[in-house]
CSV table of C-alpha atoms in Angstrom, one decimal:
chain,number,residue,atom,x,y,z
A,18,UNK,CA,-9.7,15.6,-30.7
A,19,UNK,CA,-6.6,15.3,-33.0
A,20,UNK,CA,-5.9,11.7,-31.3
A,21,UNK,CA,-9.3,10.8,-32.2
A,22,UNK,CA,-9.1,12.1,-35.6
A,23,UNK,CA,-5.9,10.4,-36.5
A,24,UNK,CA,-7.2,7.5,-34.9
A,25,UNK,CA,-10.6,7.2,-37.3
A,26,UNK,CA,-7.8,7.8,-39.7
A,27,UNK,CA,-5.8,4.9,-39.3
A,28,UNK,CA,-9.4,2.2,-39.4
A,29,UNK,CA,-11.7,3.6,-41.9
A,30,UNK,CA,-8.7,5.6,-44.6
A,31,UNK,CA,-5.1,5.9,-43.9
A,32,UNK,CA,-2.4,6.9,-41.5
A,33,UNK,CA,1.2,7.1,-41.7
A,34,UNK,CA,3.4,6.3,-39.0
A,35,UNK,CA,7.0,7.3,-38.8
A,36,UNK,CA,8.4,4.2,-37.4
A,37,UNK,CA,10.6,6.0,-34.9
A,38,UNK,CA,13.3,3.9,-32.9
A,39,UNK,CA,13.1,1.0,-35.2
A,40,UNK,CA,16.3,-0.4,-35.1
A,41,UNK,CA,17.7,-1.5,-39.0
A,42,UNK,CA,20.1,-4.0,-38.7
A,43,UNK,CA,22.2,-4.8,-41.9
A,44,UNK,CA,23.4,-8.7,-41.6
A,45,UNK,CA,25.9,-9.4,-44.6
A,46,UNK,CA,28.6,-11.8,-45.6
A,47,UNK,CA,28.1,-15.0,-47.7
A,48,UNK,CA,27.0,-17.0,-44.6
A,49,UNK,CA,24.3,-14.3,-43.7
A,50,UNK,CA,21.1,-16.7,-43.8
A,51,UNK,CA,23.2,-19.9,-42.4
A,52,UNK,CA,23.8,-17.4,-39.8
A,53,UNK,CA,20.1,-16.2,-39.4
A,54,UNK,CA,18.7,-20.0,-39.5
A,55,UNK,CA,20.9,-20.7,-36.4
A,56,UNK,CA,20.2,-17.7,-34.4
A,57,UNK,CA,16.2,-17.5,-34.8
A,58,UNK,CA,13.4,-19.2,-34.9
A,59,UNK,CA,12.3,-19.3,-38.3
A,60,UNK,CA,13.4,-20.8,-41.5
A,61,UNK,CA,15.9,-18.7,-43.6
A,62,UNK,CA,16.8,-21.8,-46.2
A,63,UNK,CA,15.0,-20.9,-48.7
A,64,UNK,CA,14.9,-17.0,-48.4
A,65,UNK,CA,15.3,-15.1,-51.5
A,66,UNK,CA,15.5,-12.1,-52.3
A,67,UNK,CA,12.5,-9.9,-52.1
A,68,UNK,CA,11.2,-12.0,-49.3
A,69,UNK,CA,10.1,-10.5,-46.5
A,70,UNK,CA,10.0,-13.1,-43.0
A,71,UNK,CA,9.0,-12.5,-39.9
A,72,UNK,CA,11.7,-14.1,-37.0
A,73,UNK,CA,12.4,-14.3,-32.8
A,74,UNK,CA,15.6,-13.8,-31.7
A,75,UNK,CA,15.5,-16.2,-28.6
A,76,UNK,CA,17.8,-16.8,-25.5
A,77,UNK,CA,18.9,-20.3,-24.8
A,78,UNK,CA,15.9,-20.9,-22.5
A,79,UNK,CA,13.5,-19.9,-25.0
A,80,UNK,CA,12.7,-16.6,-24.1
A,81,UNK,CA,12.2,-13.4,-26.4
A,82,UNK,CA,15.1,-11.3,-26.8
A,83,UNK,CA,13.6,-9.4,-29.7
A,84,UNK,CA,10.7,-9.9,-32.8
A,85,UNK,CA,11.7,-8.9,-36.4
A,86,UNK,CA,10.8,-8.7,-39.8
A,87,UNK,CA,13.9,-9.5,-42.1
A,88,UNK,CA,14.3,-8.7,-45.5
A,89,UNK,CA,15.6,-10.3,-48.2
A,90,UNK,CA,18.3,-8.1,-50.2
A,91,UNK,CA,20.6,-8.9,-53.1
A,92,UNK,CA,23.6,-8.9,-51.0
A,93,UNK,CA,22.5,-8.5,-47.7
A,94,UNK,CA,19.4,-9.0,-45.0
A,95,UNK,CA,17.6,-5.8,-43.1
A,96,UNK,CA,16.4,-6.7,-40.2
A,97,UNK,CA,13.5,-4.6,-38.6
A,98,UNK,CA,13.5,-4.3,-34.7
A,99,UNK,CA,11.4,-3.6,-32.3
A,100,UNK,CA,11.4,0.1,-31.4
A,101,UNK,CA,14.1,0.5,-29.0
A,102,UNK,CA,15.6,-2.9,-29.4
A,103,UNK,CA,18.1,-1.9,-32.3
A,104,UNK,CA,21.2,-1.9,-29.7
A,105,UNK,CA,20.3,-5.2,-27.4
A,106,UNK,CA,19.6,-7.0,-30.7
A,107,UNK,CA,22.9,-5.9,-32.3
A,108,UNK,CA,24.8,-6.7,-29.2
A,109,UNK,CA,23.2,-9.9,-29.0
A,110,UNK,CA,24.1,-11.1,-32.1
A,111,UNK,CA,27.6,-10.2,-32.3
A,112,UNK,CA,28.2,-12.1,-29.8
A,113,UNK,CA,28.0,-15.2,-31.4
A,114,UNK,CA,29.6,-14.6,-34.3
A,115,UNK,CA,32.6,-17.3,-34.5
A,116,UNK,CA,36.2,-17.2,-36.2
A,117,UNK,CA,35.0,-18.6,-39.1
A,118,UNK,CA,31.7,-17.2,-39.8
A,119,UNK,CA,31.7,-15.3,-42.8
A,120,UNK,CA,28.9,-12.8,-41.3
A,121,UNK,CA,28.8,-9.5,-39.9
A,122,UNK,CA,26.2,-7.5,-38.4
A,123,UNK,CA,25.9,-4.0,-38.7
A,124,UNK,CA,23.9,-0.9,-37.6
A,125,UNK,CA,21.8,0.4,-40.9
A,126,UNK,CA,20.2,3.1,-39.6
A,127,UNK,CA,22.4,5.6,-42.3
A,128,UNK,CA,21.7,3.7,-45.0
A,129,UNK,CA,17.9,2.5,-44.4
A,130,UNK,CA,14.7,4.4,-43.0
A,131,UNK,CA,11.2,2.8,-42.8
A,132,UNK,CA,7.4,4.0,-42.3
A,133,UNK,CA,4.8,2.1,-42.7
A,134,UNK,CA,0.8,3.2,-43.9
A,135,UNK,CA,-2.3,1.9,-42.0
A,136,UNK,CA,-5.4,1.4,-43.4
A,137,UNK,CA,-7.7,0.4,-46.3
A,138,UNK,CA,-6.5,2.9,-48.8
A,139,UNK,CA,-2.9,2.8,-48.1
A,140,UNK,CA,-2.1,0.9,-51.7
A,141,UNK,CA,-4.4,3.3,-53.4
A,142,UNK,CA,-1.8,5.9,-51.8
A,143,UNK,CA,1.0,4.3,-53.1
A,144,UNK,CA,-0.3,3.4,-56.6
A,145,UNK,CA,0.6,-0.2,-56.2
A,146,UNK,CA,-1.6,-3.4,-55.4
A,147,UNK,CA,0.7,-6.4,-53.7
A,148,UNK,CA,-0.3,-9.4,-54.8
A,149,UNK,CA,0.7,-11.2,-51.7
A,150,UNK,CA,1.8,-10.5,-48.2
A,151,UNK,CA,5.4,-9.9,-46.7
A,152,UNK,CA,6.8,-9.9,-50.2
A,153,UNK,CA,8.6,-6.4,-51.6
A,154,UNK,CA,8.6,-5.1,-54.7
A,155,UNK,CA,10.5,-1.8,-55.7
A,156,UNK,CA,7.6,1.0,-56.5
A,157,UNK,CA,7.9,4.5,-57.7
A,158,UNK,CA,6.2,7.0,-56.2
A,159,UNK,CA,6.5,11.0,-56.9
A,160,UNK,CA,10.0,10.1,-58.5
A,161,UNK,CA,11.3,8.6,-55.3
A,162,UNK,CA,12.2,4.7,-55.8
A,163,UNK,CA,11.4,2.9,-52.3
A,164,UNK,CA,10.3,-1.2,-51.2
A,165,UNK,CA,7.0,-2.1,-50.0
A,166,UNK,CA,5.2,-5.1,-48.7
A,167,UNK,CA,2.2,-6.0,-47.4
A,168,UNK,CA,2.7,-7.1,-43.7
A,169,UNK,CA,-0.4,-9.0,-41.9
A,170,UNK,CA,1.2,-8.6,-38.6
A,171,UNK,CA,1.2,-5.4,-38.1
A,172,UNK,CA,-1.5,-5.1,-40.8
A,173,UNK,CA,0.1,-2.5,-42.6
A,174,UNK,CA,2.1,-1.5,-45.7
A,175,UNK,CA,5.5,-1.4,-44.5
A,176,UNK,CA,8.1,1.1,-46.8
A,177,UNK,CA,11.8,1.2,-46.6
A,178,UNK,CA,14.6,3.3,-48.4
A,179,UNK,CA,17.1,5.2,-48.0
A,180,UNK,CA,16.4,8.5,-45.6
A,181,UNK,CA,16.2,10.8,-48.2
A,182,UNK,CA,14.0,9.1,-50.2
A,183,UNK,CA,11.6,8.6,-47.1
A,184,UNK,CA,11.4,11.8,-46.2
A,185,UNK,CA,10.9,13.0,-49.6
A,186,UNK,CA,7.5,10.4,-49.8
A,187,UNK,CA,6.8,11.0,-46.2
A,188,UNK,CA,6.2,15.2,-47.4
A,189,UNK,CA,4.6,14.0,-50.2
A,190,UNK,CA,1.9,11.7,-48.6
A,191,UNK,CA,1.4,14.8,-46.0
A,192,UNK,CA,0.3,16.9,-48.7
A,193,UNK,CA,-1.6,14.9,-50.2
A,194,UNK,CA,-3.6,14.8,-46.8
A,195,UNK,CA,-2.3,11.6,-45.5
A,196,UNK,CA,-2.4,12.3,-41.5
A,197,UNK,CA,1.1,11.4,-39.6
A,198,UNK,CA,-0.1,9.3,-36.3
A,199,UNK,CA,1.4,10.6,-33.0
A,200,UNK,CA,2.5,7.9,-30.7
A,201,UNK,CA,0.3,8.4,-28.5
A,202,UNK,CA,-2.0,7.1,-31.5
A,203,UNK,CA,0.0,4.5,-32.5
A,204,UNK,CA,0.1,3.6,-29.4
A,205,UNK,CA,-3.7,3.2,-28.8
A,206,UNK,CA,-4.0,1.4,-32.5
A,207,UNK,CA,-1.2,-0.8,-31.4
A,208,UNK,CA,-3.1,-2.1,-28.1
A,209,UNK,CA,-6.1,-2.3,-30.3
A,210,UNK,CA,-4.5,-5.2,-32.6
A,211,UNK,CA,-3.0,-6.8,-29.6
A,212,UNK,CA,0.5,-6.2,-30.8
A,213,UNK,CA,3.4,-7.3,-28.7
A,214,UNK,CA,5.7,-4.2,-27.9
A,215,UNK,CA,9.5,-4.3,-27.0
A,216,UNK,CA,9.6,-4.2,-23.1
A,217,UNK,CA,6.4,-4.8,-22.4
A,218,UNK,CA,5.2,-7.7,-23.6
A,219,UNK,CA,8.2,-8.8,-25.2
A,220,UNK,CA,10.8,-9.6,-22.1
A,221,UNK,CA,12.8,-12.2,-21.5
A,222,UNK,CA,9.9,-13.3,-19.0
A,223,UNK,CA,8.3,-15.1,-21.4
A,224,UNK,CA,8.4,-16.9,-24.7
A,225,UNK,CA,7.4,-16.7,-28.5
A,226,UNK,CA,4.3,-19.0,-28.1
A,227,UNK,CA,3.0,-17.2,-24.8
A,228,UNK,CA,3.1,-13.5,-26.8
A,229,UNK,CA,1.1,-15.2,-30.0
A,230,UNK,CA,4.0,-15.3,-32.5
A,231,UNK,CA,3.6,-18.7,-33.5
A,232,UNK,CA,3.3,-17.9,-37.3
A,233,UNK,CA,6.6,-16.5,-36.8
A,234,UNK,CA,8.3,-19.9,-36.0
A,235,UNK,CA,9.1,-23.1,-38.4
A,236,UNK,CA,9.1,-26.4,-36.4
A,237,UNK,CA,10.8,-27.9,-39.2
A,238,UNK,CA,13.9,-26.8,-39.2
A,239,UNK,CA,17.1,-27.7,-37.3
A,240,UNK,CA,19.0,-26.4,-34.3
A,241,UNK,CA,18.5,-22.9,-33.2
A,242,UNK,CA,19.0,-21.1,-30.0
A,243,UNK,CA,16.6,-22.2,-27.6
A,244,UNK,CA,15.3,-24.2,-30.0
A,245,UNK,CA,14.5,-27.5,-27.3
A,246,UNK,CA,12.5,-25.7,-24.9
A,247,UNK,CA,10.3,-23.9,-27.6
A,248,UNK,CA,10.1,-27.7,-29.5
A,249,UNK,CA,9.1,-29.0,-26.2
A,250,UNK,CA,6.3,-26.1,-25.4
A,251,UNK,CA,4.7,-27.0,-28.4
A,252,UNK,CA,5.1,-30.8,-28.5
A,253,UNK,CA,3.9,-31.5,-25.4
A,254,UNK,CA,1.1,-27.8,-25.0
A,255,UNK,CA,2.9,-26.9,-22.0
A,256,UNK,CA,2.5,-22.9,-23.1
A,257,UNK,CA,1.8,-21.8,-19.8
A,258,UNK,CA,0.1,-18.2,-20.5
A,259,UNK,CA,-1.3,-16.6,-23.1
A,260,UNK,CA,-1.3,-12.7,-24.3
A,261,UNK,CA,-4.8,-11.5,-24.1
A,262,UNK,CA,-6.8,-8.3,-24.1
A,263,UNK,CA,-8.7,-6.3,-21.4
A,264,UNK,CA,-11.5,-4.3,-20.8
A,265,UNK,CA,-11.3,-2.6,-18.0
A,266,UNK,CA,-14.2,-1.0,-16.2
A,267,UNK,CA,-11.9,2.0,-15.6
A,268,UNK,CA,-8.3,3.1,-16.0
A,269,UNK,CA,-6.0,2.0,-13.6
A,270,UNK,CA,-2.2,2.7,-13.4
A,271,UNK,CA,0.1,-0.5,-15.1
A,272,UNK,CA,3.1,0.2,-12.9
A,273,UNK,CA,3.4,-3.7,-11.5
A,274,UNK,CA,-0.4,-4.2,-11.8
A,275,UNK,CA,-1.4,-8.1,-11.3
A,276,UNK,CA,-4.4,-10.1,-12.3
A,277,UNK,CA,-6.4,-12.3,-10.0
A,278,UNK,CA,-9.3,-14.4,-10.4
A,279,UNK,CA,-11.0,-16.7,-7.8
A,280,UNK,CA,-8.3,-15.4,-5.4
A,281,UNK,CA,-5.6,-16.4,-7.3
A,282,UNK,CA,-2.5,-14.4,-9.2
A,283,UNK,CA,-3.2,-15.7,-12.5
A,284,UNK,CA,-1.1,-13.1,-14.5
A,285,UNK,CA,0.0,-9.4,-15.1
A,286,UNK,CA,-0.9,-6.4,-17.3
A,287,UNK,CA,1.8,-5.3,-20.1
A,288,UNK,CA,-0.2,-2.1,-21.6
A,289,UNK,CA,-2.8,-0.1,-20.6
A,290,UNK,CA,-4.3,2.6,-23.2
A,291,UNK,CA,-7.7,5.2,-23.6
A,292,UNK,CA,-9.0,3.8,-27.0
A,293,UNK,CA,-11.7,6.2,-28.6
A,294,UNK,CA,-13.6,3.7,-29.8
A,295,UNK,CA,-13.3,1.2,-26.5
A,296,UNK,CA,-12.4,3.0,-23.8
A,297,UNK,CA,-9.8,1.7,-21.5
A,298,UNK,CA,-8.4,-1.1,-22.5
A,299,UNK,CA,-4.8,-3.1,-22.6
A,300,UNK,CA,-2.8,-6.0,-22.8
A,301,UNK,CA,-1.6,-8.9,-20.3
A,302,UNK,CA,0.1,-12.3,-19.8
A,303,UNK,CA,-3.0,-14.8,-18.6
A,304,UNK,CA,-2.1,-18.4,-17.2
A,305,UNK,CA,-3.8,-20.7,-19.7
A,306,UNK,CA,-6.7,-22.0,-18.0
A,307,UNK,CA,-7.9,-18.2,-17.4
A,308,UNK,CA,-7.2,-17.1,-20.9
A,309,UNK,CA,-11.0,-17.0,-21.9
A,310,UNK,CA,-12.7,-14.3,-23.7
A,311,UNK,CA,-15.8,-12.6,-21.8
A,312,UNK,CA,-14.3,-13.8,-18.5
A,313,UNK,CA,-14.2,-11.1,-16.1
A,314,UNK,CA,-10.6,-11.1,-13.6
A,315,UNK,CA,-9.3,-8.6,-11.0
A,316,UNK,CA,-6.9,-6.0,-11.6
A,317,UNK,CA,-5.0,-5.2,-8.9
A,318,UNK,CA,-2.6,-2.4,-8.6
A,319,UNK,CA,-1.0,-0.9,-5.2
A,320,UNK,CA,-4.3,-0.6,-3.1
A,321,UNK,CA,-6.5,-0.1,-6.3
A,322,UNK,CA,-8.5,-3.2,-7.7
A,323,UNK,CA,-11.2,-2.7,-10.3
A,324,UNK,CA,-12.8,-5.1,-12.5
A,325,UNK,CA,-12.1,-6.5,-16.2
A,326,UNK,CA,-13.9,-8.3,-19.2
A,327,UNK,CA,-10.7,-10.7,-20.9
A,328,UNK,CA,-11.2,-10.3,-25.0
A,329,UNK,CA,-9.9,-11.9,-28.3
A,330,UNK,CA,-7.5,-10.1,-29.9
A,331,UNK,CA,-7.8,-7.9,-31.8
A,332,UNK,CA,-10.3,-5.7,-30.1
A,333,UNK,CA,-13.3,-5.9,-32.0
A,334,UNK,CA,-17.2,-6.1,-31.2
A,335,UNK,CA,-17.3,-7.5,-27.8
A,336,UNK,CA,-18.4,-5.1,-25.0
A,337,UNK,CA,-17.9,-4.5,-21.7
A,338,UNK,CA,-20.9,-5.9,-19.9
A,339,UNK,CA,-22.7,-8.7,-21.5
């Protein structure tokens, strides 16, 4: 019951989520966003601060090594990981920092902490209507000074400061009856909106365009890494697969689960969850011609196959059987 509570929570009210396992990556030095533009796939040339801009960290084949959100600082960029990715992501780009680069990259986990509220009234929590999305503004809130911006992907109000400060408004949004969401919850809510998780669906088995981050990519910018084979994907649609969601008739295990239709492999599964409001559902790579929602597939795992309805993402009003 308190999954399901939380989870009403998080549609219909508000929800906080403790984004444990975000990594916060602190990239400084006067060649910061020269460094960023080169690394990632979208366009840091005009980044100021206060901006908020979603990026892919690519390898040089075009595959995902991590999604962020970066944000704009006075003197440096934060970059938000995916949970669990902090370490590969700062490993990764140390790497190719050069002699002369005027950049470093550092963990900011001591001096940064972020949650995020989900939910129609999370503004009306916060005292504070954003005018647009992923821009932050500095808000006051029970005396603690933190950023916020409106995110669309997540849709959610995301919050950073420093950890005393968010721990500080974390207590305060509790008592003002503002339910925390377990992760099992998030979980479920994160299946729900079809959003791509570290290690599941973000591998380096496939690419930005397959796992729907297009928005999070400039094709008018210069060189970056992997920058051809994305610029050729697009240029020519040869996007292979698509991210898609599942119904599934009944809950099956995920461990290397495959999909099949007309007796063919046409894909895999990447997250299976119990949603309150749709049953079992989750998340898997389709190959392109498949990809329709209402189709129904296979879903095969060990000696277990059962049946499943392929939906639009988000989740939203269409139902299992027609």
């Amino acid at each position: 019951m308190a999954i399901e509570r939380e989870e009403r929570a998080s549609w219909p009210d508000v929800a906080l989520w403790k984004a444990a396992g975000w990594g916060r990556l602190l990239v400084q030095g006067e060649d910061r966003l020269a460094f960023l533009q080169r690394m990632s796939t979208n366009d840091f040339r005009a980044m100021q601060p206060g901006m908020v801009l979603p990026t892919v960290f690519t390898t040089p084949i075009g595959r995902i090594v991590d999604w962020t959100h970066a944000w704009a600082m006075e003197a440096e960029v934060l970059l938000l990981t995916s949970p669990g990715a902090g370490p590969v992501l700062l490993s990764w780009l140390r790497q190719y920092i050069f002699f002369r680069d005027r950049v470093r990259v550092e963990d900011g986990a001591d001096r940064w902490e972020t949650i995020g509220l989900i939910g129609p009234r999370a503004t009306e929590c916060l005292g504070w209507a954003p005018e647009v999305s992923y821009a932050s503004q500095p808000i006051q809130v029970a005396g603690m000074e933190v950023l916020a911006a409106r995110i669309d992907f997540p849709p959610l109000i995301w919050i950073v400061g420093s950890p005393a400060h968010i721990r500080a408004l974390q207590e305060h949004l509790e008592k003002q009856g503002v339910p925390a969401m377990e992760e099992t919850t998030w979980e479920i809510w994160r299946v729900e909106q079809g959003i791509p998780a570290w290690g599941r669906e973000l591998t380096e088995a496939v690419n930005p365009l397959e796992a729907g981050l297009r928005f999070a990519i400039s094709f008018q910018k210069g060189c970056y890494i992997g920058q051809e084979v994305i610029a050729r994907l697009e240029h020519y649609e040869k996007v292979r697969r698509r991210l898609i969601g599942l119904y599934l008739a009944e809950e099956i295990p995920m461990g290397g689960a495959r999909l099949e239709a007309e007796g063919r492999d046409i894909g895999w599964l990447t997250s299976v969850v119990r949603s309150p409001r749709w049953g079992p559902i989750g998340l898997g790579y389709v190959q392109r011609e498949y990809a329709k929602p209402g189709r129904w597939v296979s879903v095969r795992s060990g000696e277990r196959t059962v049946p499943a309805r392929l939906a639009r993402l988000p989740f939203s009003e269409h139902p299992l059987h027609p």
